[in-house]
PDB file of C-alpha atoms in Angstrom:
ATOM      1  CA  MET A  19      11.966 -20.776 -12.270  1.00  0.00           C
ATOM      2  CA  ARG A  20      12.163 -24.545 -12.104  1.00  0.00           C
ATOM      3  CA  LEU A  21       9.616 -26.338 -14.263  1.00  0.00           C
ATOM      4  CA  ASP A  22       8.260 -28.436 -11.401  1.00  0.00           C
ATOM      5  CA  ARG A  23       7.858 -25.351  -9.223  1.00  0.00           C
ATOM      6  CA  PHE A  24       6.083 -23.524 -12.051  1.00  0.00           C
ATOM      7  CA  LEU A  25       3.582 -26.352 -12.498  1.00  0.00           C
ATOM      8  CA  SER A  26       3.028 -26.586  -8.747  1.00  0.00           C
ATOM      9  CA  ASN A  27       2.561 -22.819  -8.392  1.00  0.00           C
ATOM     10  CA  MET A  28      -0.005 -22.829 -11.198  1.00  0.00           C
ATOM     11  CA  GLY A  29      -1.937 -25.527  -9.322  1.00  0.00           C
ATOM     12  CA  VAL A  30      -1.538 -28.033 -12.141  1.00  0.00           C
ATOM     13  CA  CYS A  31       0.136 -30.778 -10.117  1.00  0.00           C
ATOM     14  CA  THR A  32       2.505 -31.460  -7.271  1.00  0.00           C
ATOM     15  CA  ARG A  33       6.255 -31.345  -7.851  1.00  0.00           C
ATOM     16  CA  ALA A  34       6.388 -35.126  -7.514  1.00  0.00           C
ATOM     17  CA  ASP A  35       3.711 -35.474 -10.197  1.00  0.00           C
ATOM     18  CA  ALA A  36       5.659 -33.084 -12.438  1.00  0.00           C
ATOM     19  CA  LYS A  37       8.735 -35.280 -12.166  1.00  0.00           C
ATOM     20  CA  ARG A  38       6.748 -38.418 -13.003  1.00  0.00           C
ATOM     21  CA  GLN A  39       5.029 -36.834 -15.988  1.00  0.00           C
ATOM     22  CA  ALA A  40       8.317 -35.421 -17.260  1.00  0.00           C
ATOM     23  CA  ARG A  41       9.954 -38.848 -17.140  1.00  0.00           C
ATOM     24  CA  ALA A  42       6.967 -40.203 -19.050  1.00  0.00           C
ATOM     25  CA  GLY A  43       7.457 -37.592 -21.770  1.00  0.00           C
ATOM     26  CA  ASN A  44       4.189 -35.782 -21.049  1.00  0.00           C
ATOM     27  CA  ILE A  45       5.606 -32.264 -20.655  1.00  0.00           C
ATOM     28  CA  THR A  46       6.884 -30.015 -23.412  1.00  0.00           C
ATOM     29  CA  VAL A  47       8.519 -26.600 -23.275  1.00  0.00           C
ATOM     30  CA  GLY A  48       8.588 -24.655 -26.503  1.00  0.00           C
ATOM     31  CA  GLY A  49       7.395 -27.760 -28.342  1.00  0.00           C
ATOM     32  CA  ALA A  50      10.278 -29.951 -27.125  1.00  0.00           C
ATOM     33  CA  VAL A  51       9.729 -32.837 -24.727  1.00  0.00           C
ATOM     34  CA  VAL A  52      11.359 -32.205 -21.365  1.00  0.00           C
ATOM     35  CA  ARG A  53      12.199 -35.193 -19.190  1.00  0.00           C
ATOM     36  CA  ASP A  54      13.885 -33.302 -16.366  1.00  0.00           C
ATOM     37  CA  ALA A  55      11.358 -31.307 -14.289  1.00  0.00           C
ATOM     38  CA  SER A  56      14.171 -29.453 -12.528  1.00  0.00           C
ATOM     39  CA  MET A  57      15.073 -27.510 -15.673  1.00  0.00           C
ATOM     40  CA  HIS A  58      14.675 -23.737 -15.463  1.00  0.00           C
ATOM     41  CA  ILE A  59      12.138 -21.933 -17.633  1.00  0.00           C
ATOM     42  CA  ASP A  60      10.978 -18.374 -18.196  1.00  0.00           C
ATOM     43  CA  PRO A  61       7.325 -18.535 -17.052  1.00  0.00           C
ATOM     44  CA  SER A  62       6.320 -15.406 -18.933  1.00  0.00           C
ATOM     45  CA  ALA A  63       7.939 -16.430 -22.234  1.00  0.00           C
ATOM     46  CA  ASP A  64       8.137 -20.225 -22.505  1.00  0.00           C
ATOM     47  CA  VAL A  65       5.140 -22.221 -23.744  1.00  0.00           C
ATOM     48  CA  VAL A  66       4.574 -25.113 -21.344  1.00  0.00           C
ATOM     49  CA  VAL A  67       2.232 -27.981 -22.196  1.00  0.00           C
ATOM     50  CA  TYR A  68       1.339 -30.515 -19.498  1.00  0.00           C
ATOM     51  CA  CYS A  69      -0.393 -33.718 -20.562  1.00  0.00           C
ATOM     52  CA  GLY A  70      -1.674 -32.049 -23.715  1.00  0.00           C
ATOM     53  CA  GLU A  71      -2.910 -28.850 -22.038  1.00  0.00           C
ATOM     54  CA  ARG A  72      -1.110 -25.523 -22.222  1.00  0.00           C
ATOM     55  CA  VAL A  73      -0.385 -24.024 -18.813  1.00  0.00           C
ATOM     56  CA  ALA A  74      -0.901 -20.253 -18.753  1.00  0.00           C
ATOM     57  CA  TYR A  75       1.280 -18.256 -16.389  1.00  0.00           C
ATOM     58  CA  GLU A  76      -0.437 -16.106 -13.766  1.00  0.00           C
ATOM     59  CA  GLU A  77       1.730 -14.560 -11.108  1.00  0.00           C
ATOM     60  CA  TYR A  78      -1.204 -13.945  -8.769  1.00  0.00           C
ATOM     61  CA  THR A  79      -4.718 -15.269  -8.325  1.00  0.00           C
ATOM     62  CA  TYR A  80      -7.638 -13.148  -7.112  1.00  0.00           C
ATOM     63  CA  ILE A  81     -10.938 -14.696  -6.048  1.00  0.00           C
ATOM     64  CA  MET A  82     -14.234 -13.379  -4.702  1.00  0.00           C
ATOM     65  CA  LEU A  83     -16.023 -15.789  -2.392  1.00  0.00           C
ATOM     66  CA  ASN A  84     -19.411 -15.535  -0.704  1.00  0.00           C
ATOM     67  CA  LYS A  85     -18.606 -16.927   2.727  1.00  0.00           C
ATOM     68  CA  PRO A  86     -21.290 -19.117   4.314  1.00  0.00           C
ATOM     69  CA  ASP A  87     -22.071 -19.472   7.999  1.00  0.00           C
ATOM     70  CA  GLY A  88     -19.835 -21.698  10.114  1.00  0.00           C
ATOM     71  CA  VAL A  89     -16.791 -21.638   7.828  1.00  0.00           C
ATOM     72  CA  LEU A  90     -13.447 -20.318   9.055  1.00  0.00           C
ATOM     73  CA  SER A  91     -11.629 -17.496   7.277  1.00  0.00           C
ATOM     74  CA  SER A  92      -8.265 -19.208   7.510  1.00  0.00           C
ATOM     75  CA  THR A  93      -6.025 -21.707   5.776  1.00  0.00           C
ATOM     76  CA  ASP A  94      -5.805 -24.056   8.787  1.00  0.00           C
ATOM     77  CA  ASP A  95      -8.563 -26.645   9.132  1.00  0.00           C
ATOM     78  CA  GLY A  96      -7.784 -27.524  12.736  1.00  0.00           C
ATOM     79  CA  ASP A  97     -11.123 -26.178  14.020  1.00  0.00           C
ATOM     80  CA  GLY A  98     -13.398 -26.991  11.107  1.00  0.00           C
ATOM     81  CA  PRO A  99     -13.903 -26.314   7.390  1.00  0.00           C
ATOM     82  CA  THR A 100     -12.200 -23.229   5.964  1.00  0.00           C
ATOM     83  CA  VAL A 101     -12.915 -20.968   3.028  1.00  0.00           C
ATOM     84  CA  ILE A 102      -9.958 -22.563   1.208  1.00  0.00           C
ATOM     85  CA  ASP A 103     -11.758 -25.924   1.426  1.00  0.00           C
ATOM     86  CA  LEU A 104     -14.532 -24.409  -0.720  1.00  0.00           C
ATOM     87  CA  LEU A 105     -12.139 -24.026  -3.661  1.00  0.00           C
ATOM     88  CA  PRO A 106     -11.227 -26.734  -6.175  1.00  0.00           C
ATOM     89  CA  GLU A 107      -8.069 -28.754  -5.590  1.00  0.00           C
ATOM     90  CA  ASN A 108      -5.979 -27.008  -8.244  1.00  0.00           C
ATOM     91  CA  LEU A 109      -6.562 -23.640  -6.543  1.00  0.00           C
ATOM     92  CA  ARG A 110      -5.904 -25.035  -3.073  1.00  0.00           C
ATOM     93  CA  ARG A 111      -2.389 -25.809  -4.273  1.00  0.00           C
ATOM     94  CA  ARG A 112      -1.694 -22.179  -5.162  1.00  0.00           C
ATOM     95  CA  GLY A 113      -0.929 -20.904  -1.673  1.00  0.00           C
ATOM     96  CA  LEU A 114      -4.086 -18.800  -1.442  1.00  0.00           C
ATOM     97  CA  PHE A 115      -5.259 -17.083   1.737  1.00  0.00           C
ATOM     98  CA  PRO A 116      -8.142 -14.777   2.703  1.00  0.00           C
ATOM     99  CA  CYS A 117      -7.363 -11.059   2.626  1.00  0.00           C
ATOM    100  CA  GLY A 118      -8.540 -10.280   6.128  1.00  0.00           C
ATOM    101  CA  ARG A 119     -10.945 -12.418   8.093  1.00  0.00           C
ATOM    102  CA  LEU A 120     -14.629 -12.674   8.831  1.00  0.00           C
ATOM    103  CA  ASP A 121     -15.886 -14.204  12.058  1.00  0.00           C
ATOM    104  CA  LYS A 122     -17.039 -17.810  11.805  1.00  0.00           C
ATOM    105  CA  ASN A 123     -20.698 -16.731  11.793  1.00  0.00           C
ATOM    106  CA  THR A 124     -20.270 -13.620   9.658  1.00  0.00           C
ATOM    107  CA  LEU A 125     -21.296 -14.016   6.025  1.00  0.00           C
ATOM    108  CA  GLY A 126     -20.426 -12.442   2.728  1.00  0.00           C
ATOM    109  CA  LEU A 127     -17.563 -11.059   0.741  1.00  0.00           C
ATOM    110  CA  LEU A 128     -14.040 -12.401   1.086  1.00  0.00           C
ATOM    111  CA  ILE A 129     -11.165 -11.619  -1.258  1.00  0.00           C
ATOM    112  CA  ILE A 130      -8.827 -14.601  -1.538  1.00  0.00           C
ATOM    113  CA  THR A 131      -5.413 -14.207  -3.130  1.00  0.00           C
ATOM    114  CA  ASN A 132      -1.757 -15.201  -3.041  1.00  0.00           C
ATOM    115  CA  ASN A 133      -0.541 -11.615  -3.449  1.00  0.00           C
ATOM    116  CA  GLY A 134       0.880 -10.949   0.001  1.00  0.00           C
ATOM    117  CA  ALA A 135       2.004  -7.400  -0.758  1.00  0.00           C
ATOM    118  CA  LEU A 136      -1.460  -6.365  -1.926  1.00  0.00           C
ATOM    119  CA  ALA A 137      -3.149  -8.041   1.038  1.00  0.00           C
ATOM    120  CA  HIS A 138      -0.799  -6.241   3.438  1.00  0.00           C
ATOM    121  CA  ASP A 139      -1.575  -2.931   1.748  1.00  0.00           C
ATOM    122  CA  LEU A 140      -5.344  -3.458   1.882  1.00  0.00           C
ATOM    123  CA  LEU A 141      -5.220  -4.415   5.563  1.00  0.00           C
ATOM    124  CA  SER A 142      -2.837  -1.656   6.646  1.00  0.00           C
ATOM    125  CA  PRO A 143      -4.487   0.627   9.249  1.00  0.00           C
ATOM    126  CA  SER A 144      -2.965   3.653   7.519  1.00  0.00           C
ATOM    127  CA  LYS A 145      -4.865   2.927   4.288  1.00  0.00           C
ATOM    128  CA  HIS A 146      -8.364   3.200   5.823  1.00  0.00           C
ATOM    129  CA  VAL A 147      -9.825   0.699   3.345  1.00  0.00           C
ATOM    130  CA  GLU A 148     -13.600   0.747   3.580  1.00  0.00           C
ATOM    131  CA  LYS A 149     -15.607  -2.331   4.570  1.00  0.00           C
ATOM    132  CA  THR A 150     -19.394  -2.307   4.332  1.00  0.00           C
ATOM    133  CA  TYR A 151     -21.724  -4.668   6.184  1.00  0.00           C
ATOM    134  CA  ARG A 152     -25.435  -5.383   6.271  1.00  0.00           C
ATOM    135  CA  PHE A 153     -26.527  -5.973   9.868  1.00  0.00           C
ATOM    136  CA  GLU A 154     -29.387  -6.851  12.165  1.00  0.00           C
ATOM    137  CA  CYS A 155     -29.244  -6.181  15.898  1.00  0.00           C
ATOM    138  CA  ALA A 156     -31.199  -7.467  18.872  1.00  0.00           C
ATOM    139  CA  SER A 157     -32.800  -4.207  20.019  1.00  0.00           C
ATOM    140  CA  PRO A 158     -34.007  -1.100  18.181  1.00  0.00           C
ATOM    141  CA  LEU A 159     -31.267   1.473  17.675  1.00  0.00           C
ATOM    142  CA  SER A 160     -32.118   4.872  19.093  1.00  0.00           C
ATOM    143  CA  ASP A 161     -31.108   8.011  17.214  1.00  0.00           C
ATOM    144  CA  SER A 162     -28.520   8.760  19.878  1.00  0.00           C
ATOM    145  CA  ASP A 163     -26.992   5.277  19.675  1.00  0.00           C
ATOM    146  CA  ALA A 164     -26.840   5.455  15.891  1.00  0.00           C
ATOM    147  CA  GLU A 165     -25.083   8.807  16.132  1.00  0.00           C
ATOM    148  CA  LEU A 166     -22.592   7.389  18.641  1.00  0.00           C
ATOM    149  CA  LEU A 167     -21.760   4.560  16.243  1.00  0.00           C
ATOM    150  CA  ARG A 168     -21.205   7.099  13.463  1.00  0.00           C
ATOM    151  CA  ARG A 169     -18.928   9.297  15.570  1.00  0.00           C
ATOM    152  CA  GLY A 170     -16.926   6.493  17.176  1.00  0.00           C
ATOM    153  CA  VAL A 171     -17.282   4.485  20.365  1.00  0.00           C
ATOM    154  CA  ASP A 172     -14.984   3.076  23.039  1.00  0.00           C
ATOM    155  CA  ILE A 173     -14.456  -0.637  22.453  1.00  0.00           C
ATOM    156  CA  GLY A 174     -11.706  -0.975  25.024  1.00  0.00           C
ATOM    157  CA  GLU A 175      -8.719  -0.031  22.891  1.00  0.00           C
ATOM    158  CA  LYS A 176      -6.311   2.909  23.010  1.00  0.00           C
ATOM    159  CA  SER A 177      -8.656   5.121  21.013  1.00  0.00           C
ATOM    160  CA  PRO A 178     -12.327   5.076  20.005  1.00  0.00           C
ATOM    161  CA  THR A 179     -13.345   3.642  16.662  1.00  0.00           C
ATOM    162  CA  LYS A 180     -13.011   5.976  13.699  1.00  0.00           C
ATOM    163  CA  GLU A 181     -16.017   7.699  12.185  1.00  0.00           C
ATOM    164  CA  ALA A 182     -18.336   5.298  10.390  1.00  0.00           C
ATOM    165  CA  LEU A 183     -21.198   5.583   7.939  1.00  0.00           C
ATOM    166  CA  LEU A 184     -24.471   4.098   9.133  1.00  0.00           C
ATOM    167  CA  SER A 185     -27.907   4.042   7.546  1.00  0.00           C
ATOM    168  CA  LEU A 186     -30.947   2.275   8.972  1.00  0.00           C
ATOM    169  CA  THR A 187     -33.407   0.259   6.909  1.00  0.00           C
ATOM    170  CA  SER A 188     -35.480  -0.630   9.990  1.00  0.00           C
ATOM    171  CA  SER A 189     -35.318  -0.009  13.707  1.00  0.00           C
ATOM    172  CA  THR A 190     -33.002  -3.015  14.097  1.00  0.00           C
ATOM    173  CA  GLY A 191     -31.261  -3.282  10.740  1.00  0.00           C
ATOM    174  CA  GLY A 192     -29.203  -1.352   8.253  1.00  0.00           C
ATOM    175  CA  VAL A 193     -25.842  -0.900   6.585  1.00  0.00           C
ATOM    176  CA  ILE A 194     -22.601   0.237   8.226  1.00  0.00           C
ATOM    177  CA  THR A 195     -19.245   1.141   6.664  1.00  0.00           C
ATOM    178  CA  VAL A 196     -16.056   1.195   8.731  1.00  0.00           C
ATOM    179  CA  TYR A 197     -12.559   2.257   7.722  1.00  0.00           C
ATOM    180  CA  GLU A 198     -10.489   0.059  10.013  1.00  0.00           C
ATOM    181  CA  GLY A 199     -10.394  -3.619  10.862  1.00  0.00           C
ATOM    182  CA  LYS A 200     -10.240  -4.168  14.588  1.00  0.00           C
ATOM    183  CA  PHE A 201     -10.957  -7.622  16.008  1.00  0.00           C
ATOM    184  CA  HIS A 202     -14.741  -8.291  16.080  1.00  0.00           C
ATOM    185  CA  GLN A 203     -15.137  -4.550  15.493  1.00  0.00           C
ATOM    186  CA  ILE A 204     -18.804  -4.317  14.465  1.00  0.00           C
ATOM    187  CA  LYS A 205     -19.934  -6.619  17.252  1.00  0.00           C
ATOM    188  CA  ARG A 206     -17.893  -4.687  19.808  1.00  0.00           C
ATOM    189  CA  MET A 207     -19.230  -1.357  18.543  1.00  0.00           C
ATOM    190  CA  PHE A 208     -22.819  -2.464  19.024  1.00  0.00           C
ATOM    191  CA  ALA A 209     -21.989  -3.929  22.426  1.00  0.00           C
ATOM    192  CA  ALA A 210     -20.584  -0.501  23.372  1.00  0.00           C
ATOM    193  CA  VAL A 211     -24.067   1.012  22.939  1.00  0.00           C
ATOM    194  CA  GLY A 212     -25.769  -1.816  24.830  1.00  0.00           C
ATOM    195  CA  ASN A 213     -26.883  -3.790  21.791  1.00  0.00           C
ATOM    196  CA  LYS A 214     -26.006  -7.073  20.111  1.00  0.00           C
ATOM    197  CA  ILE A 215     -25.409  -8.053  16.496  1.00  0.00           C
ATOM    198  CA  THR A 216     -27.621 -10.970  15.404  1.00  0.00           C
ATOM    199  CA  TYR A 217     -26.756 -10.989  11.683  1.00  0.00           C
ATOM    200  CA  LEU A 218     -23.717  -9.642   9.860  1.00  0.00           C
ATOM    201  CA  GLU A 219     -22.840  -9.843   6.179  1.00  0.00           C
ATOM    202  CA  ARG A 220     -19.993  -8.046   4.422  1.00  0.00           C
ATOM    203  CA  ILE A 221     -21.243  -6.692   1.113  1.00  0.00           C
ATOM    204  CA  SER A 222     -18.272  -4.573   0.024  1.00  0.00           C
ATOM    205  CA  PHE A 223     -14.527  -4.426   0.610  1.00  0.00           C
ATOM    206  CA  GLY A 224     -12.183  -1.825  -0.830  1.00  0.00           C
ATOM    207  CA  GLY A 225     -14.824  -0.750  -3.313  1.00  0.00           C
ATOM    208  CA  ILE A 226     -15.401  -4.322  -4.551  1.00  0.00           C
ATOM    209  CA  LYS A 227     -19.047  -5.317  -4.150  1.00  0.00           C
ATOM    210  CA  LEU A 228     -20.262  -8.817  -3.442  1.00  0.00           C
ATOM    211  CA  ASP A 229     -21.581 -10.345  -6.662  1.00  0.00           C
ATOM    212  CA  ALA A 230     -25.299 -10.872  -6.092  1.00  0.00           C
ATOM    213  CA  SER A 231     -25.247 -13.918  -8.390  1.00  0.00           C
ATOM    214  CA  LEU A 232     -22.947 -15.843  -6.023  1.00  0.00           C
ATOM    215  CA  CYS A 233     -24.767 -18.161  -3.638  1.00  0.00           C
ATOM    216  CA  ARG A 234     -23.284 -18.885  -0.221  1.00  0.00           C
ATOM    217  CA  GLY A 235     -20.107 -20.885  -0.646  1.00  0.00           C
ATOM    218  CA  GLU A 236     -19.722 -20.000  -4.327  1.00  0.00           C
ATOM    219  CA  TRP A 237     -16.776 -18.116  -5.809  1.00  0.00           C
ATOM    220  CA  ARG A 238     -15.510 -16.499  -8.991  1.00  0.00           C
ATOM    221  CA  TYR A 239     -12.312 -14.874 -10.205  1.00  0.00           C
ATOM    222  CA  LEU A 240     -12.112 -11.103  -9.855  1.00  0.00           C
ATOM    223  CA  THR A 241     -12.475  -9.248 -13.139  1.00  0.00           C
ATOM    224  CA  LYS A 242      -9.581  -7.277 -14.585  1.00  0.00           C
ATOM    225  CA  ASP A 243     -11.324  -4.036 -13.591  1.00  0.00           C
ATOM    226  CA  GLU A 244     -11.805  -5.250 -10.012  1.00  0.00           C
ATOM    227  CA  ILE A 245      -8.159  -6.284  -9.752  1.00  0.00           C
ATOM    228  CA  ALA A 246      -7.034  -2.922 -11.156  1.00  0.00           C
ATOM    229  CA  SER A 247      -9.202  -1.034  -8.658  1.00  0.00           C
ATOM    230  CA  LEU A 248      -7.528  -2.880  -5.770  1.00  0.00           C
ATOM    231  CA  GLU A 249      -4.013  -2.538  -7.145  1.00  0.00           C
ATOM    232  CA  ASN A 250      -4.429   1.168  -7.931  1.00  0.00           C
ATOM    233  CA  ARG A 251      -5.678   2.231  -4.514  1.00  0.00           C
ATOM    234  CA  LYS A 252      -3.615   5.070  -3.018  1.00  0.00           C
TER     235      LYS A 252
END
């Protein structure tokens, strides 16, 4: 891999900055000053120091973010602030994207990564990855409506929604787990039984639970155990 690409991929600097710093003698590889940022290195073996700081190689980045209200789950800021805007500049340079989306007004857990293969696997309909939400709805849910939501309802697609888990904490609130990711699925499910979602927060995705210590808009790296649990899903 080219040195300038390595530094850019790690979020350390732009390629143009890498070239300038190399010419200034501020980059070393294996202890030797390198003045040509186009040189090829072995990211997993070579020791790279940029402006006095060693740059550790990480092929992929995995982040948990507690999405606030009004922020888009995208990488394009054409319609307002995005979840990527909530990250520091060095991470924004790493080509990160949300693994799946939450509606603009839906809160809670987002996994952000640059591992496209893993994201594709987690979002594949054939994998039935579980997603759990805390909800509030406009009207009390009857026992029959709750049972319909559990069994599957017609939301206007080729087939009804798959079986879901639903538990009520009040007449208008509770927790629901679905195993697919149709567009606006939870909202459309409740509309199918004549109700309306007024609050929705994702609290778990693929077995990863939202860290209760994260305030809205805050983030942290996934732990090694959390990453392994995602990567080892069958």
